[in-house]
Amino acid sequence: MSDESATQLNPRYPPRHPGNEPPLAAPHLVVLEGPDTGKQIALRSGTTSIGRAEDSDLVLDTPHASRHHARVILRDEQYEIEDLNSRNGVIINGRKLDPQTASTLSHGDAIRIADQVIVFLDASAQEDSRRLSTISVDRNRVRSEVDEMLKRTGRPFDKSHD
């Protein structure tokens, strides 16, 4: 996918054009690295599915992701991610999740699914002293801002899984 191309999501959601979006207000997942760089999806109440299957809410175009790889669930006003017994697992900030075990997501968490890196953005987070909610969906700007965020938080992204 080129930097100039429109973000492509499941057809149930309208396409967005990188660089034209205001800062993300609702909780979002944004793909930062991998074949689907630039894809984004606003999370809603209930469950948001992630995987290679066309019926996933966030469809990942990679043979390394399972058809139904993971899901994000809103529970008790917190978003959680769960690995659905995927072949290659889900890694949050360098820590591999146990299958079928939910892990609470925090604003700025880096999620690795196969060869994709996805960031969880929640502008409604109580504490946003790092100004993470200003991340836009312009591919180059997102990558640059997330790199800066990781440097400021002291949570370097482990690229050993590439």
mmCIF file of N, CA and C in Angstrom, residues 37-140:
data_model
loop_
_atom_site.group_PDB
_atom_site.id
_atom_site.type_symbol
_atom_site.label_atom_id
_atom_site.label_comp_id
_atom_site.label_asym_id
_atom_site.label_seq_id
_atom_site.Cartn_x
_atom_site.Cartn_y
_atom_site.Cartn_z
ATOM 1 N N THR A 37 0.078 -0.956 6.749
ATOM 2 C CA THR A 37 0.399 0.326 7.378
ATOM 3 C C THR A 37 -0.602 1.389 6.936
ATOM 4 N N GLY A 38 -1.149 2.113 7.913
ATOM 5 C CA GLY A 38 -2.109 3.177 7.632
ATOM 6 C C GLY A 38 -3.544 2.784 7.883
ATOM 7 N N LYS A 39 -3.842 1.499 7.931
ATOM 8 C CA LYS A 39 -5.215 1.099 8.234
ATOM 9 C C LYS A 39 -5.548 1.517 9.652
ATOM 10 N N GLN A 40 -6.809 1.874 9.852
ATOM 11 C CA GLN A 40 -7.263 2.230 11.186
ATOM 12 C C GLN A 40 -8.707 1.785 11.360
ATOM 13 N N ILE A 41 -9.096 1.628 12.608
ATOM 14 C CA ILE A 41 -10.482 1.304 12.897
ATOM 15 C C ILE A 41 -10.844 1.902 14.247
ATOM 16 N N ALA A 42 -11.989 2.542 14.289
ATOM 17 C CA ALA A 42 -12.512 3.053 15.557
ATOM 18 C C ALA A 42 -13.138 1.876 16.299
ATOM 19 N N LEU A 43 -12.781 1.742 17.566
ATOM 20 C CA LEU A 43 -13.350 0.660 18.371
ATOM 21 C C LEU A 43 -14.736 1.071 18.844
ATOM 22 N N ARG A 44 -15.578 0.107 18.967
ATOM 23 C CA ARG A 44 -16.950 0.363 19.405
ATOM 24 C C ARG A 44 -17.231 -0.519 20.607
ATOM 25 N N SER A 45 -18.400 -0.355 21.174
ATOM 26 C CA SER A 45 -18.742 -1.233 22.290
ATOM 27 C C SER A 45 -18.906 -2.650 21.748
ATOM 28 N N GLY A 46 -18.712 -3.619 22.597
ATOM 29 C CA GLY A 46 -18.781 -5.002 22.156
ATOM 30 C C GLY A 46 -17.423 -5.498 21.752
ATOM 31 N N THR A 47 -17.360 -6.215 20.628
ATOM 32 C CA THR A 47 -16.138 -6.884 20.205
ATOM 33 C C THR A 47 -15.703 -6.406 18.824
ATOM 34 N N THR A 48 -14.405 -6.190 18.656
ATOM 35 C CA THR A 48 -13.801 -5.855 17.369
ATOM 36 C C THR A 48 -12.842 -6.991 17.025
ATOM 37 N N SER A 49 -13.101 -7.650 15.902
ATOM 38 C CA SER A 49 -12.285 -8.805 15.515
ATOM 39 C C SER A 49 -11.135 -8.373 14.611
ATOM 40 N N ILE A 50 -10.011 -9.099 14.751
ATOM 41 C CA ILE A 50 -8.803 -8.824 13.966
ATOM 42 C C ILE A 50 -8.333 -10.150 13.373
ATOM 43 N N GLY A 51 -8.072 -10.150 12.079
ATOM 44 C CA GLY A 51 -7.567 -11.369 11.460
ATOM 45 C C GLY A 51 -7.520 -11.261 9.955
ATOM 46 N N ARG A 52 -7.183 -12.375 9.336
ATOM 47 C CA ARG A 52 -7.060 -12.454 7.887
ATOM 48 C C ARG A 52 -8.413 -12.644 7.201
ATOM 49 N N ALA A 53 -9.400 -13.171 7.915
ATOM 50 C CA ALA A 53 -10.710 -13.460 7.324
ATOM 51 C C ALA A 53 -11.434 -12.177 6.920
ATOM 52 N N GLU A 54 -12.138 -12.241 5.823
ATOM 53 C CA GLU A 54 -12.884 -11.080 5.323
ATOM 54 C C GLU A 54 -13.975 -10.623 6.281
ATOM 55 N N ASP A 55 -14.440 -11.501 7.178
ATOM 56 C CA ASP A 55 -15.479 -11.083 8.121
ATOM 57 C C ASP A 55 -14.894 -10.417 9.371
ATOM 58 N N SER A 56 -13.570 -10.242 9.429
ATOM 59 C CA SER A 56 -12.939 -9.526 10.536
ATOM 60 C C SER A 56 -13.234 -8.041 10.410
ATOM 61 N N ASP A 57 -13.304 -7.356 11.542
ATOM 62 C CA ASP A 57 -13.505 -5.906 11.515
ATOM 63 C C ASP A 57 -12.244 -5.202 11.016
ATOM 64 N N LEU A 58 -11.074 -5.663 11.452
ATOM 65 C CA LEU A 58 -9.798 -5.165 10.944
ATOM 66 C C LEU A 58 -9.148 -6.329 10.212
ATOM 67 N N VAL A 59 -9.236 -6.281 8.877
ATOM 68 C CA VAL A 59 -8.707 -7.357 8.039
ATOM 69 C C VAL A 59 -7.219 -7.096 7.792
ATOM 70 N N LEU A 60 -6.379 -8.076 8.148
ATOM 71 C CA LEU A 60 -4.939 -7.970 7.938
ATOM 72 C C LEU A 60 -4.553 -8.786 6.719
ATOM 73 N N ASP A 61 -3.903 -8.131 5.780
ATOM 74 C CA ASP A 61 -3.516 -8.758 4.518
ATOM 75 C C ASP A 61 -2.122 -9.359 4.646
ATOM 76 N N THR A 62 -2.049 -10.471 5.371
ATOM 77 C CA THR A 62 -0.779 -11.159 5.550
ATOM 78 C C THR A 62 -1.037 -12.633 5.795
ATOM 79 N N PRO A 63 -0.266 -13.507 5.168
ATOM 80 C CA PRO A 63 -0.467 -14.935 5.403
ATOM 81 C C PRO A 63 -0.021 -15.370 6.800
ATOM 82 N N HIS A 64 0.680 -14.499 7.519
ATOM 83 C CA HIS A 64 1.194 -14.847 8.842
ATOM 84 C C HIS A 64 0.171 -14.651 9.959
ATOM 85 N N ALA A 65 -0.932 -13.977 9.665
ATOM 86 C CA ALA A 65 -2.012 -13.806 10.649
ATOM 87 C C ALA A 65 -3.011 -14.942 10.482
ATOM 88 N N SER A 66 -3.586 -15.365 11.576
ATOM 89 C CA SER A 66 -4.639 -16.381 11.509
ATOM 90 C C SER A 66 -5.918 -15.739 10.991
ATOM 91 N N ARG A 67 -6.813 -16.578 10.481
ATOM 92 C CA ARG A 67 -8.085 -16.054 9.963
ATOM 93 C C ARG A 67 -8.807 -15.257 11.047
ATOM 94 N N HIS A 68 -8.891 -15.799 12.232
ATOM 95 C CA HIS A 68 -9.480 -15.123 13.388
ATOM 96 C C HIS A 68 -8.392 -15.084 14.459
ATOM 97 N N HIS A 69 -7.562 -14.051 14.400
ATOM 98 C CA HIS A 69 -6.334 -13.989 15.178
ATOM 99 C C HIS A 69 -6.553 -13.474 16.607
ATOM 100 N N ALA A 70 -7.271 -12.365 16.728
ATOM 101 C CA ALA A 70 -7.452 -11.733 18.037
ATOM 102 C C ALA A 70 -8.758 -10.952 18.039
ATOM 103 N N ARG A 71 -9.133 -10.519 19.237
ATOM 104 C CA ARG A 71 -10.292 -9.632 19.331
ATOM 105 C C ARG A 71 -10.047 -8.636 20.452
ATOM 106 N N VAL A 72 -10.640 -7.445 20.268
ATOM 107 C CA VAL A 72 -10.606 -6.404 21.283
ATOM 108 C C VAL A 72 -12.020 -6.284 21.825
ATOM 109 N N ILE A 73 -12.131 -6.333 23.150
ATOM 110 C CA ILE A 73 -13.429 -6.346 23.810
ATOM 111 C C ILE A 73 -13.506 -5.169 24.776
ATOM 112 N N LEU A 74 -14.646 -4.473 24.790
ATOM 113 C CA LEU A 74 -14.889 -3.437 25.791
ATOM 114 C C LEU A 74 -15.582 -4.105 26.969
ATOM 115 N N ARG A 75 -14.874 -4.144 28.122
ATOM 116 C CA ARG A 75 -15.400 -4.751 29.346
ATOM 117 C C ARG A 75 -15.191 -3.788 30.499
ATOM 118 N N ASP A 76 -16.252 -3.490 31.198
ATOM 119 C CA ASP A 76 -16.150 -2.614 32.375
ATOM 120 C C ASP A 76 -15.405 -1.319 32.053
ATOM 121 N N GLU A 77 -15.743 -0.715 30.921
ATOM 122 C CA GLU A 77 -15.195 0.563 30.476
ATOM 123 C C GLU A 77 -13.694 0.523 30.178
ATOM 124 N N GLN A 78 -13.157 -0.677 29.954
ATOM 125 C CA GLN A 78 -11.758 -0.837 29.557
ATOM 126 C C GLN A 78 -11.698 -1.752 28.347
ATOM 127 N N TYR A 79 -10.774 -1.445 27.436
ATOM 128 C CA TYR A 79 -10.574 -2.314 26.286
ATOM 129 C C TYR A 79 -9.555 -3.387 26.640
ATOM 130 N N GLU A 80 -9.847 -4.609 26.240
ATOM 131 C CA GLU A 80 -8.963 -5.748 26.454
ATOM 132 C C GLU A 80 -8.737 -6.434 25.120
ATOM 133 N N ILE A 81 -7.580 -7.036 24.964
ATOM 134 C CA ILE A 81 -7.280 -7.808 23.764
ATOM 135 C C ILE A 81 -7.079 -9.258 24.164
ATOM 136 N N GLU A 82 -7.514 -10.144 23.283
ATOM 137 C CA GLU A 82 -7.416 -11.579 23.552
ATOM 138 C C GLU A 82 -6.914 -12.288 22.304
ATOM 139 N N ASP A 83 -5.937 -13.165 22.476
ATOM 140 C CA ASP A 83 -5.425 -14.007 21.406
ATOM 141 C C ASP A 83 -6.391 -15.186 21.250
ATOM 142 N N LEU A 84 -6.887 -15.398 20.050
ATOM 143 C CA LEU A 84 -7.872 -16.460 19.799
ATOM 144 C C LEU A 84 -7.187 -17.758 19.365
ATOM 145 N N ASN A 85 -6.187 -18.186 20.131
ATOM 146 C CA ASN A 85 -5.418 -19.398 19.804
ATOM 147 C C ASN A 85 -4.778 -19.295 18.425
ATOM 148 N N SER A 86 -4.253 -18.126 18.112
ATOM 149 C CA SER A 86 -3.636 -17.907 16.806
ATOM 150 C C SER A 86 -2.336 -18.696 16.689
ATOM 151 N N ARG A 87 -1.938 -18.928 15.461
ATOM 152 C CA ARG A 87 -0.717 -19.689 15.184
ATOM 153 C C ARG A 87 0.528 -18.942 15.660
ATOM 154 N N ASN A 88 0.597 -17.616 15.434
ATOM 155 C CA ASN A 88 1.802 -16.846 15.751
ATOM 156 C C ASN A 88 1.681 -15.957 16.983
ATOM 157 N N GLY A 89 0.536 -15.965 17.632
ATOM 158 C CA GLY A 89 0.376 -15.229 18.878
ATOM 159 C C GLY A 89 0.167 -13.739 18.719
ATOM 160 N N VAL A 90 -0.011 -13.093 19.872
ATOM 161 C CA VAL A 90 -0.184 -11.645 19.979
ATOM 162 C C VAL A 90 0.842 -11.166 20.999
ATOM 163 N N ILE A 91 1.578 -10.123 20.638
ATOM 164 C CA ILE A 91 2.603 -9.577 21.521
ATOM 165 C C ILE A 91 2.238 -8.133 21.839
ATOM 166 N N ILE A 92 2.132 -7.811 23.130
ATOM 167 C CA ILE A 92 1.823 -6.457 23.579
ATOM 168 C C ILE A 92 3.073 -5.894 24.249
ATOM 169 N N ASN A 93 3.606 -4.799 23.692
ATOM 170 C CA ASN A 93 4.791 -4.148 24.252
ATOM 171 C C ASN A 93 5.902 -5.152 24.554
ATOM 172 N N GLY A 94 6.105 -6.102 23.642
ATOM 173 C CA GLY A 94 7.172 -7.074 23.786
ATOM 174 C C GLY A 94 6.839 -8.299 24.619
ATOM 175 N N ARG A 95 5.619 -8.374 25.161
ATOM 176 C CA ARG A 95 5.217 -9.506 26.009
ATOM 177 C C ARG A 95 4.158 -10.333 25.285
ATOM 178 N N LYS A 96 4.433 -11.619 25.110
ATOM 179 C CA LYS A 96 3.491 -12.500 24.415
ATOM 180 C C LYS A 96 2.313 -12.841 25.331
ATOM 181 N N LEU A 97 1.106 -12.718 24.786
ATOM 182 C CA LEU A 97 -0.097 -13.056 25.546
ATOM 183 C C LEU A 97 -0.319 -14.555 25.550
ATOM 184 N N ASP A 98 -0.868 -15.059 26.635
ATOM 185 C CA ASP A 98 -1.310 -16.446 26.671
ATOM 186 C C ASP A 98 -2.603 -16.542 25.871
ATOM 187 N N PRO A 99 -2.764 -17.601 25.071
ATOM 188 C CA PRO A 99 -4.006 -17.755 24.300
ATOM 189 C C PRO A 99 -5.230 -17.769 25.215
ATOM 190 N N GLN A 100 -6.292 -17.170 24.723
ATOM 191 C CA GLN A 100 -7.584 -17.114 25.412
ATOM 192 C C GLN A 100 -7.528 -16.375 26.747
ATOM 193 N N THR A 101 -6.487 -15.570 26.967
ATOM 194 C CA THR A 101 -6.373 -14.770 28.183
ATOM 195 C C THR A 101 -6.412 -13.304 27.779
ATOM 196 N N ALA A 102 -7.339 -12.544 28.352
ATOM 197 C CA ALA A 102 -7.482 -11.132 28.010
ATOM 198 C C ALA A 102 -6.436 -10.296 28.731
ATOM 199 N N SER A 103 -5.969 -9.247 28.060
ATOM 200 C CA SER A 103 -5.023 -8.304 28.629
ATOM 201 C C SER A 103 -5.566 -6.900 28.399
ATOM 202 N N THR A 104 -5.605 -6.091 29.448
ATOM 203 C CA THR A 104 -6.114 -4.726 29.343
ATOM 204 C C THR A 104 -5.171 -3.883 28.490
ATOM 205 N N LEU A 105 -5.754 -3.103 27.580
ATOM 206 C CA LEU A 105 -4.972 -2.215 26.728
ATOM 207 C C LEU A 105 -4.891 -0.827 27.355
ATOM 208 N N SER A 106 -3.733 -0.214 27.233
ATOM 209 C CA SER A 106 -3.513 1.154 27.682
ATOM 210 C C SER A 106 -3.166 2.017 26.482
ATOM 211 N N HIS A 107 -3.481 3.292 26.583
ATOM 212 C CA HIS A 107 -3.206 4.255 25.527
ATOM 213 C C HIS A 107 -1.741 4.168 25.104
ATOM 214 N N GLY A 108 -1.491 3.928 23.824
ATOM 215 C CA GLY A 108 -0.137 3.860 23.291
ATOM 216 C C GLY A 108 0.464 2.478 23.234
ATOM 217 N N ASP A 109 -0.264 1.448 23.674
ATOM 218 C CA ASP A 109 0.279 0.088 23.626
ATOM 219 C C ASP A 109 0.574 -0.331 22.192
ATOM 220 N N ALA A 110 1.725 -0.984 21.998
ATOM 221 C CA ALA A 110 2.118 -1.526 20.692
ATOM 222 C C ALA A 110 1.723 -2.998 20.656
ATOM 223 N N ILE A 111 0.928 -3.365 19.662
ATOM 224 C CA ILE A 111 0.413 -4.724 19.506
ATOM 225 C C ILE A 111 1.051 -5.314 18.256
ATOM 226 N N ARG A 112 1.743 -6.447 18.392
ATOM 227 C CA ARG A 112 2.306 -7.127 17.220
ATOM 228 C C ARG A 112 1.447 -8.345 16.929
ATOM 229 N N ILE A 113 0.921 -8.363 15.710
ATOM 230 C CA ILE A 113 0.190 -9.523 15.195
ATOM 231 C C ILE A 113 0.881 -9.901 13.896
ATOM 232 N N ALA A 114 1.574 -11.040 13.912
ATOM 233 C CA ALA A 114 2.344 -11.509 12.758
ATOM 234 C C ALA A 114 3.369 -10.443 12.375
ATOM 235 N N ASP A 115 3.344 -9.976 11.125
ATOM 236 C CA ASP A 115 4.303 -8.972 10.672
ATOM 237 C C ASP A 115 3.721 -7.565 10.707
ATOM 238 N N GLN A 116 2.691 -7.367 11.507
ATOM 239 C CA GLN A 116 2.018 -6.067 11.619
ATOM 240 C C GLN A 116 2.219 -5.515 13.029
ATOM 241 N N VAL A 117 2.438 -4.214 13.129
ATOM 242 C CA VAL A 117 2.475 -3.537 14.425
ATOM 243 C C VAL A 117 1.308 -2.563 14.440
ATOM 244 N N ILE A 118 0.499 -2.686 15.474
ATOM 245 C CA ILE A 118 -0.722 -1.893 15.618
ATOM 246 C C ILE A 118 -0.616 -1.146 16.939
ATOM 247 N N VAL A 119 -1.026 0.122 16.963
ATOM 248 C CA VAL A 119 -1.016 0.876 18.212
ATOM 249 C C VAL A 119 -2.463 1.112 18.655
ATOM 250 N N PHE A 120 -2.678 1.005 19.973
ATOM 251 C CA PHE A 120 -3.982 1.294 20.578
ATOM 252 C C PHE A 120 -3.952 2.737 21.042
ATOM 253 N N LEU A 121 -4.881 3.543 20.520
ATOM 254 C CA LEU A 121 -4.972 4.953 20.893
ATOM 255 C C LEU A 121 -6.306 5.218 21.564
ATOM 256 N N ASP A 122 -6.268 5.808 22.745
ATOM 257 C CA ASP A 122 -7.491 6.146 23.483
ATOM 258 C C ASP A 122 -7.333 7.558 24.023
ATOM 259 N N ALA A 123 -7.814 8.527 23.248
ATOM 260 C CA ALA A 123 -7.679 9.930 23.613
ATOM 261 C C ALA A 123 -8.460 10.266 24.876
ATOM 262 N N SER A 124 -9.392 9.417 25.267
ATOM 263 C CA SER A 124 -10.175 9.687 26.474
ATOM 264 C C SER A 124 -9.468 9.199 27.726
ATOM 265 N N ALA A 125 -8.238 8.684 27.575
ATOM 266 C CA ALA A 125 -7.482 8.210 28.736
ATOM 267 C C ALA A 125 -7.383 9.341 29.756
ATOM 268 N N GLN A 126 -7.505 8.992 31.013
ATOM 269 C CA GLN A 126 -7.474 9.989 32.080
ATOM 270 C C GLN A 126 -6.203 10.829 32.026
ATOM 271 N N GLU A 127 -5.079 10.187 31.843
ATOM 272 C CA GLU A 127 -3.790 10.875 31.864
ATOM 273 C C GLU A 127 -3.191 10.825 30.463
ATOM 274 N N ASP A 128 -2.986 11.979 29.869
ATOM 275 C CA ASP A 128 -2.377 12.033 28.547
ATOM 276 C C ASP A 128 -1.250 13.052 28.549
ATOM 277 N N SER A 129 -0.412 12.981 29.575
ATOM 278 C CA SER A 129 0.675 13.943 29.701
ATOM 279 C C SER A 129 1.682 13.809 28.566
ATOM 280 N N ARG A 130 1.702 12.652 27.908
ATOM 281 C CA ARG A 130 2.641 12.444 26.800
ATOM 282 C C ARG A 130 2.060 12.919 25.479
ATOM 283 N N ARG A 131 0.846 13.442 25.473
ATOM 284 C CA ARG A 131 0.156 13.966 24.293
ATOM 285 C C ARG A 131 0.062 12.947 23.167
ATOM 286 N N LEU A 132 -0.205 11.694 23.517
ATOM 287 C CA LEU A 132 -0.307 10.643 22.508
ATOM 288 C C LEU A 132 -1.553 10.795 21.646
ATOM 289 N N SER A 133 -2.592 11.424 22.170
ATOM 290 C CA SER A 133 -3.852 11.506 21.435
ATOM 291 C C SER A 133 -3.760 12.401 20.208
ATOM 292 N N THR A 134 -2.669 13.110 20.024
ATOM 293 C CA THR A 134 -2.538 13.963 18.852
ATOM 294 C C THR A 134 -1.990 13.222 17.647
ATOM 295 N N ILE A 135 -1.769 11.914 17.770
ATOM 296 C CA ILE A 135 -1.251 11.147 16.648
ATOM 297 C C ILE A 135 -2.283 11.122 15.534
ATOM 298 N N SER A 136 -1.846 11.484 14.324
ATOM 299 C CA SER A 136 -2.737 11.444 13.169
ATOM 300 C C SER A 136 -2.495 10.148 12.414
ATOM 301 N N VAL A 137 -3.209 9.962 11.321
ATOM 302 C CA VAL A 137 -3.108 8.705 10.598
ATOM 303 C C VAL A 137 -2.281 8.847 9.320
ATOM 304 N N ASP A 138 -1.622 9.972 9.141
ATOM 305 C CA ASP A 138 -0.675 10.106 8.045
ATOM 306 C C ASP A 138 0.454 9.109 8.317
ATOM 307 N N ARG A 139 0.737 8.215 7.381
ATOM 308 C CA ARG A 139 1.665 7.098 7.613
ATOM 309 C C ARG A 139 3.003 7.543 8.185
ATOM 310 N N ASN A 140 3.652 8.490 7.550
ATOM 311 C CA ASN A 140 4.970 8.915 8.014
ATOM 312 C C ASN A 140 4.887 9.635 9.349
#
